[in-house]
PDB file of C-alpha atoms in Angstrom:
ATOM      1  CA  MET A   4      83.596  61.227 131.134  1.00  0.00           C
ATOM      2  CA  LEU A   5      82.595  58.034 132.952  1.00  0.00           C
ATOM      3  CA  LYS A   6      78.978  59.189 132.823  1.00  0.00           C
ATOM      4  CA  LYS A   7      79.197  59.492 129.024  1.00  0.00           C
ATOM      5  CA  TYR A   8      80.588  55.963 128.739  1.00  0.00           C
ATOM      6  CA  LEU A   9      77.780  54.704 130.963  1.00  0.00           C
ATOM      7  CA  TRP A  10      75.285  56.250 128.538  1.00  0.00           C
ATOM      8  CA  VAL A  11      77.005  54.540 125.605  1.00  0.00           C
ATOM      9  CA  PHE A  12      76.999  51.218 127.489  1.00  0.00           C
ATOM     10  CA  LEU A  13      73.289  51.462 128.359  1.00  0.00           C
ATOM     11  CA  ILE A  14      72.259  52.577 124.876  1.00  0.00           C
ATOM     12  CA  SER A  15      74.075  49.588 123.373  1.00  0.00           C
ATOM     13  CA  MET A  16      71.914  47.264 125.487  1.00  0.00           C
ATOM     14  CA  VAL A  17      68.586  48.668 124.241  1.00  0.00           C
ATOM     15  CA  PRO A  18      66.758  46.465 121.693  1.00  0.00           C
ATOM     16  CA  LEU A  19      66.588  47.860 118.148  1.00  0.00           C
ATOM     17  CA  VAL A  20      69.023  50.689 119.008  1.00  0.00           C
ATOM     18  CA  GLU A  21      71.921  48.569 120.260  1.00  0.00           C
ATOM     19  CA  LEU A  22      75.476  49.271 119.138  1.00  0.00           C
ATOM     20  CA  ARG A  23      74.140  50.877 115.954  1.00  0.00           C
ATOM     21  CA  GLY A  24      72.909  53.808 118.014  1.00  0.00           C
ATOM     22  CA  ALA A  25      75.512  53.763 120.769  1.00  0.00           C
ATOM     23  CA  ILE A  26      78.538  54.391 118.539  1.00  0.00           C
ATOM     24  CA  PRO A  27      77.076  57.463 116.797  1.00  0.00           C
ATOM     25  CA  VAL A  28      76.004  58.805 120.194  1.00  0.00           C
ATOM     26  CA  SER A  29      79.540  58.289 121.513  1.00  0.00           C
ATOM     27  CA  GLN A  30      80.949  60.245 118.596  1.00  0.00           C
ATOM     28  CA  GLY A  31      78.403  62.991 119.164  1.00  0.00           C
ATOM     29  CA  LEU A  32      79.589  63.131 122.782  1.00  0.00           C
ATOM     30  CA  GLY A  33      83.189  63.460 121.596  1.00  0.00           C
ATOM     31  CA  LEU A  34      84.434  60.170 123.070  1.00  0.00           C
ATOM     32  CA  PRO A  35      87.381  58.267 121.561  1.00  0.00           C
ATOM     33  CA  LEU A  36      86.187  55.793 118.930  1.00  0.00           C
ATOM     34  CA  THR A  37      88.237  52.775 120.031  1.00  0.00           C
ATOM     35  CA  THR A  38      87.103  52.916 123.661  1.00  0.00           C
ATOM     36  CA  SER A  39      83.508  53.582 122.620  1.00  0.00           C
ATOM     37  CA  TYR A  40      83.662  50.598 120.257  1.00  0.00           C
ATOM     38  CA  ILE A  41      84.751  48.291 123.101  1.00  0.00           C
ATOM     39  CA  VAL A  42      82.174  49.656 125.566  1.00  0.00           C
ATOM     40  CA  SER A  43      79.425  49.291 122.940  1.00  0.00           C
ATOM     41  CA  ILE A  44      80.386  45.710 122.132  1.00  0.00           C
ATOM     42  CA  VAL A  45      80.369  44.696 125.786  1.00  0.00           C
ATOM     43  CA  GLY A  46      76.981  46.361 126.318  1.00  0.00           C
ATOM     44  CA  ASN A  47      75.497  44.858 123.171  1.00  0.00           C
ATOM     45  CA  MET A  48      76.729  41.331 123.933  1.00  0.00           C
ATOM     46  CA  LEU A  49      75.729  41.292 127.617  1.00  0.00           C
ATOM     47  CA  PRO A  50      72.044  40.381 127.002  1.00  0.00           C
ATOM     48  CA  VAL A  51      72.828  37.768 124.314  1.00  0.00           C
ATOM     49  CA  PRO A  52      73.138  34.685 126.586  1.00  0.00           C
ATOM     50  CA  ILE A  53      70.014  35.707 128.500  1.00  0.00           C
ATOM     51  CA  ILE A  54      68.060  36.137 125.257  1.00  0.00           C
ATOM     52  CA  TYR A  55      69.280  32.797 123.907  1.00  0.00           C
ATOM     53  CA  LEU A  56      68.469  30.887 127.092  1.00  0.00           C
ATOM     54  CA  PHE A  57      65.172  32.512 128.115  1.00  0.00           C
ATOM     55  CA  ALA A  58      63.416  34.510 125.333  1.00  0.00           C
ATOM     56  CA  ARG A  59      62.006  31.475 123.571  1.00  0.00           C
ATOM     57  CA  LYS A  60      60.783  30.008 126.859  1.00  0.00           C
ATOM     58  CA  VAL A  61      59.089  33.283 127.816  1.00  0.00           C
ATOM     59  CA  LEU A  62      57.388  33.526 124.413  1.00  0.00           C
ATOM     60  CA  GLU A  63      56.189  29.912 124.616  1.00  0.00           C
ATOM     61  CA  TRP A  64      54.972  30.478 128.181  1.00  0.00           C
ATOM     62  CA  GLY A  65      53.024  33.589 127.150  1.00  0.00           C
ATOM     63  CA  CYS A  66      51.294  32.060 124.116  1.00  0.00           C
ATOM     64  CA  ASP A  67      48.232  30.971 126.081  1.00  0.00           C
ATOM     65  CA  LYS A  68      47.920  34.041 128.305  1.00  0.00           C
ATOM     66  CA  PRO A  69      44.813  36.250 127.851  1.00  0.00           C
ATOM     67  CA  VAL A  70      46.283  39.669 127.039  1.00  0.00           C
ATOM     68  CA  ILE A  71      49.714  38.848 125.631  1.00  0.00           C
ATOM     69  CA  GLY A  72      48.987  35.449 124.061  1.00  0.00           C
ATOM     70  CA  SER A  73      48.269  36.546 120.523  1.00  0.00           C
ATOM     71  CA  PHE A  74      51.308  38.823 120.377  1.00  0.00           C
ATOM     72  CA  PHE A  75      53.623  36.164 121.808  1.00  0.00           C
ATOM     73  CA  SER A  76      52.227  33.566 119.380  1.00  0.00           C
ATOM     74  CA  TRP A  77      52.735  35.985 116.491  1.00  0.00           C
ATOM     75  CA  CYS A  78      56.365  36.581 117.588  1.00  0.00           C
ATOM     76  CA  LEU A  79      57.042  32.839 117.723  1.00  0.00           C
ATOM     77  CA  GLU A  80      55.417  32.154 114.347  1.00  0.00           C
ATOM     78  CA  LYS A  81      57.203  35.072 112.694  1.00  0.00           C
ATOM     79  CA  GLY A  82      60.520  33.947 114.154  1.00  0.00           C
ATOM     80  CA  LYS A  83      60.026  30.337 113.117  1.00  0.00           C
ATOM     81  CA  LYS A  84      58.995  31.245 109.556  1.00  0.00           C
ATOM     82  CA  GLY A  85      61.879  33.683 109.188  1.00  0.00           C
ATOM     83  CA  GLY A  86      64.285  31.176 110.662  1.00  0.00           C
ATOM     84  CA  LYS A  87      63.157  28.432 108.299  1.00  0.00           C
ATOM     85  CA  LYS A  88      63.571  30.730 105.299  1.00  0.00           C
ATOM     86  CA  LEU A  89      67.032  31.755 106.467  1.00  0.00           C
ATOM     87  CA  GLN A  90      67.967  28.127 107.033  1.00  0.00           C
ATOM     88  CA  GLU A  91      66.696  27.050 103.603  1.00  0.00           C
ATOM     89  CA  LYS A  92      68.629  29.811 101.848  1.00  0.00           C
ATOM     90  CA  ALA A  93      71.779  29.429 103.947  1.00  0.00           C
ATOM     91  CA  GLY A  94      71.848  25.644 104.074  1.00  0.00           C
ATOM     92  CA  ARG A  95      75.008  24.654 105.905  1.00  0.00           C
ATOM     93  CA  GLY A  96      76.191  28.276 105.909  1.00  0.00           C
ATOM     94  CA  LEU A  97      73.811  29.221 108.721  1.00  0.00           C
ATOM     95  CA  PHE A  98      76.666  30.497 110.910  1.00  0.00           C
ATOM     96  CA  VAL A  99      77.802  32.959 108.226  1.00  0.00           C
ATOM     97  CA  ALA A 100      74.212  33.931 107.413  1.00  0.00           C
ATOM     98  CA  LEU A 101      73.545  34.757 111.079  1.00  0.00           C
ATOM     99  CA  LEU A 102      76.823  36.676 111.337  1.00  0.00           C
ATOM    100  CA  LEU A 103      75.907  38.790 108.296  1.00  0.00           C
ATOM    101  CA  PHE A 104      72.314  39.214 109.478  1.00  0.00           C
ATOM    102  CA  VAL A 105      73.552  40.730 112.736  1.00  0.00           C
ATOM    103  CA  GLY A 106      76.547  42.488 111.183  1.00  0.00           C
ATOM    104  CA  ILE A 107      74.896  44.511 108.447  1.00  0.00           C
ATOM    105  CA  PRO A 108      73.395  47.484 110.293  1.00  0.00           C
ATOM    106  CA  LEU A 109      69.837  47.546 109.026  1.00  0.00           C
ATOM    107  CA  PRO A 110      66.705  48.124 111.143  1.00  0.00           C
ATOM    108  CA  GLY A 111      65.647  44.981 113.005  1.00  0.00           C
ATOM    109  CA  THR A 112      68.813  42.969 112.352  1.00  0.00           C
ATOM    110  CA  GLY A 113      70.812  43.351 115.551  1.00  0.00           C
ATOM    111  CA  ALA A 114      72.063  41.036 118.267  1.00  0.00           C
ATOM    112  CA  TRP A 115      68.671  40.773 119.971  1.00  0.00           C
ATOM    113  CA  THR A 116      66.872  39.645 116.810  1.00  0.00           C
ATOM    114  CA  GLY A 117      69.732  37.436 115.657  1.00  0.00           C
ATOM    115  CA  THR A 118      69.980  35.674 119.008  1.00  0.00           C
ATOM    116  CA  LEU A 119      66.244  35.045 119.135  1.00  0.00           C
ATOM    117  CA  ALA A 120      66.371  33.667 115.580  1.00  0.00           C
ATOM    118  CA  ALA A 121      69.269  31.374 116.523  1.00  0.00           C
ATOM    119  CA  SER A 122      67.311  30.137 119.517  1.00  0.00           C
ATOM    120  CA  LEU A 123      64.230  29.444 117.403  1.00  0.00           C
ATOM    121  CA  LEU A 124      66.396  27.631 114.831  1.00  0.00           C
ATOM    122  CA  ASP A 125      67.814  25.428 117.590  1.00  0.00           C
ATOM    123  CA  MET A 126      71.380  26.466 116.806  1.00  0.00           C
ATOM    124  CA  ASP A 127      73.761  25.422 119.533  1.00  0.00           C
ATOM    125  CA  PHE A 128      74.680  28.031 122.140  1.00  0.00           C
ATOM    126  CA  LYS A 129      78.362  28.353 121.255  1.00  0.00           C
ATOM    127  CA  SER A 130      77.790  28.769 117.510  1.00  0.00           C
ATOM    128  CA  SER A 131      75.000  31.257 118.116  1.00  0.00           C
ATOM    129  CA  VAL A 132      77.046  33.432 120.444  1.00  0.00           C
ATOM    130  CA  MET A 133      80.096  33.291 118.161  1.00  0.00           C
ATOM    131  CA  ALA A 134      78.058  34.260 115.074  1.00  0.00           C
ATOM    132  CA  VAL A 135      76.300  37.074 116.926  1.00  0.00           C
ATOM    133  CA  MET A 136      79.638  38.282 118.337  1.00  0.00           C
ATOM    134  CA  GLY A 137      81.146  38.339 114.854  1.00  0.00           C
ATOM    135  CA  GLY A 138      78.124  40.260 113.610  1.00  0.00           C
ATOM    136  CA  VAL A 139      78.344  42.771 116.453  1.00  0.00           C
ATOM    137  CA  LEU A 140      82.053  43.304 115.734  1.00  0.00           C
ATOM    138  CA  LEU A 141      81.288  43.849 112.043  1.00  0.00           C
ATOM    139  CA  ALA A 142      78.397  46.226 112.768  1.00  0.00           C
ATOM    140  CA  GLY A 143      80.662  48.136 115.158  1.00  0.00           C
ATOM    141  CA  VAL A 144      83.330  48.593 112.494  1.00  0.00           C
ATOM    142  CA  ILE A 145      80.744  49.762 109.967  1.00  0.00           C
ATOM    143  CA  MET A 146      79.050  52.151 112.393  1.00  0.00           C
ATOM    144  CA  GLY A 147      82.406  53.421 113.659  1.00  0.00           C
ATOM    145  CA  ALA A 148      83.549  54.235 110.130  1.00  0.00           C
ATOM    146  CA  VAL A 149      80.249  55.898 109.223  1.00  0.00           C
ATOM    147  CA  SER A 150      80.127  57.875 112.478  1.00  0.00           C
ATOM    148  CA  ALA A 151      83.754  58.979 112.283  1.00  0.00           C
ATOM    149  CA  GLY A 152      83.246  60.072 108.684  1.00  0.00           C
ATOM    150  CA  PHE A 153      80.014  61.908 109.441  1.00  0.00           C
ATOM    151  CA  PHE A 154      81.246  63.700 112.545  1.00  0.00           C
ATOM    152  CA  GLY A 155      84.610  64.388 110.916  1.00  0.00           C
ATOM    153  CA  ALA A 156      82.880  66.009 107.928  1.00  0.00           C
ATOM    154  CA  LEU A 157      80.578  67.909 110.262  1.00  0.00           C
ATOM    155  CA  GLY A 158      83.594  69.209 112.198  1.00  0.00           C
ATOM    156  CA  ALA A 159      85.302  70.307 108.992  1.00  0.00           C
ATOM    157  CA  VAL A 160      82.234  72.290 107.897  1.00  0.00           C
ATOM    158  CA  PHE A 161      81.617  73.983 111.228  1.00  0.00           C
TER     159      PHE A 161
END
C-alpha cells in the first residue's frame, strides 16, 4: 500500500498533471480518499516554494542562451502578459483570483502555473503560497468529489 501512496505523491508533483491526476489515480488504485487527498496536497505543494523562488530567475537566465533563449523569452512574455491581464481584471482581488485560478481544475491552471504567475506579478511570497494552497485545497475537494462519484458509479455498474 505504501508503494501506491508513493505513486500518488509523485504524480501530484508532476507539472500539468499535479493533484488533478493524482486523486483519480488514487481512487483507481482503491486507496482511501481522505489519505490520498492529504498525500496529494503535500506532493503538489512541495515544489511551490522552489518554483516561486527560482523559476523566474531560471527563465530570465535562459533568455539569451542559443538553443533555449527564444522559448524562455516566450514563457516570460506570456507569463507577464497573462499576469497583467489577471491583475487588471482582479484589481485588489488578486489573492482570490489566484486562488480560483489554481483551484478550478482546468488544463494549465494548477499550482505550478499559478506560482509562476504570482512570481511574475511580484506578489509577495506569503500571499502567493497561501493563495496557491487554498487553490490546491479547492481543486482537491473538486477532484475528490468527481473521482469518488465516478468510481462509485463505475463500481455500482460492474
